[in-house]
């Protein structure tokens, strides 16, 4: 049985399942892998929706928490590595850095993936301040205390064509079988995917970042790939850990970029047998590092499909100032 099916069975039968009654009443769409549920304008797999509902009820943000928000497959692993390397740079040198032995997904938790269904938040309560916590939740579903406390948020997004292709590969890895790319693509274009519609996820964070640029740092994968050192400096300042002149002269930003590069991290996580355990989700370490390229979509979907998705996204983002 695939891991996803085992997980679904376990979740459905858990007496601690949170929000199960409500979820059963939500609009639902069957997909080739498993059903998605529409909750407050976004689609979710049941296992994550239960956790999101749980967080809405239990999560208490602290004013100095930093939230790394992403739509899946847009650069979460990279952003986690960079944030960890920047904020811990005084503790390690590059030769013995924990990121060479620990997966970026292990050093910063994704709260909506990892919160246990009994609501026990010990795994994040013991983190030293300022806590860095990741999430795939849309802005409108973040627990209220995050905005009440004025927590800073870093959001990273990516060209939707590459995000789709990356997600399609990851789902194959996760579900143990390759879903039909055309079916997946049509659903993506309809907005029906976990944490989707993709464009609404981006738009919510984008609009808020325009109004509150001191609270939300909005990043694009493609721009970071082009000028990583520049963006690492921006990120460090936003995280409250700017590089000093001395550090810049000594090439520390460049060192952070090298340590967190696709080449270094994929090399350190190349094992095909080692896994990362994230809550009830178990994924091969190497699955988070596929190609790490901009524009890889051309190798997987036709130009016509690319144009179709571009047109949809352009229409959805019209007037917002956000472009891909
Ligand atoms: P591809 O599938 O296009 O290669 P996430 O971390 O949100 O799951 O996103 C995964 C995507 O980011 C994958 O894209 C992965 O290869 C890429 N990625 C992972 N680590 C990276 C890094 N250090 N630098 C650039 N891209 C990275």
Tab-separated table of C-alpha atoms in Angstrom, residues 1 39 59 73 79 90 96 104 106 125 159 164 169 186 194 208 235 276 287 291 321-322:
chain	number	residue	atom	x	y	z
A	1	UNK	CA	0.000	0.000	0.000
A	39	UNK	CA	-12.114	25.157	3.018
A	59	UNK	CA	-1.348	27.941	17.944
A	73	UNK	CA	7.553	23.134	-4.375
A	79	UNK	CA	14.468	29.147	2.128
A	90	UNK	CA	27.950	32.632	14.529
A	96	UNK	CA	31.125	21.302	10.210
A	104	UNK	CA	16.838	21.550	5.787
A	106	UNK	CA	14.596	18.850	9.762
A	125	UNK	CA	7.416	25.376	22.130
A	159	UNK	CA	6.739	30.588	-11.972
A	164	UNK	CA	3.375	22.583	-11.354
A	169	UNK	CA	7.300	14.938	-9.857
A	186	UNK	CA	-5.964	20.525	-15.947
A	194	UNK	CA	-3.538	21.088	-2.355
A	208	UNK	CA	-0.236	42.158	2.065
A	235	UNK	CA	16.823	38.112	3.764
A	276	UNK	CA	12.887	12.725	6.509
A	287	UNK	CA	13.048	13.951	-3.200
A	291	UNK	CA	16.771	19.706	-10.710
A	321	UNK	CA	1.253	44.303	-9.925
A	322	UNK	CA	2.410	40.707	-9.458
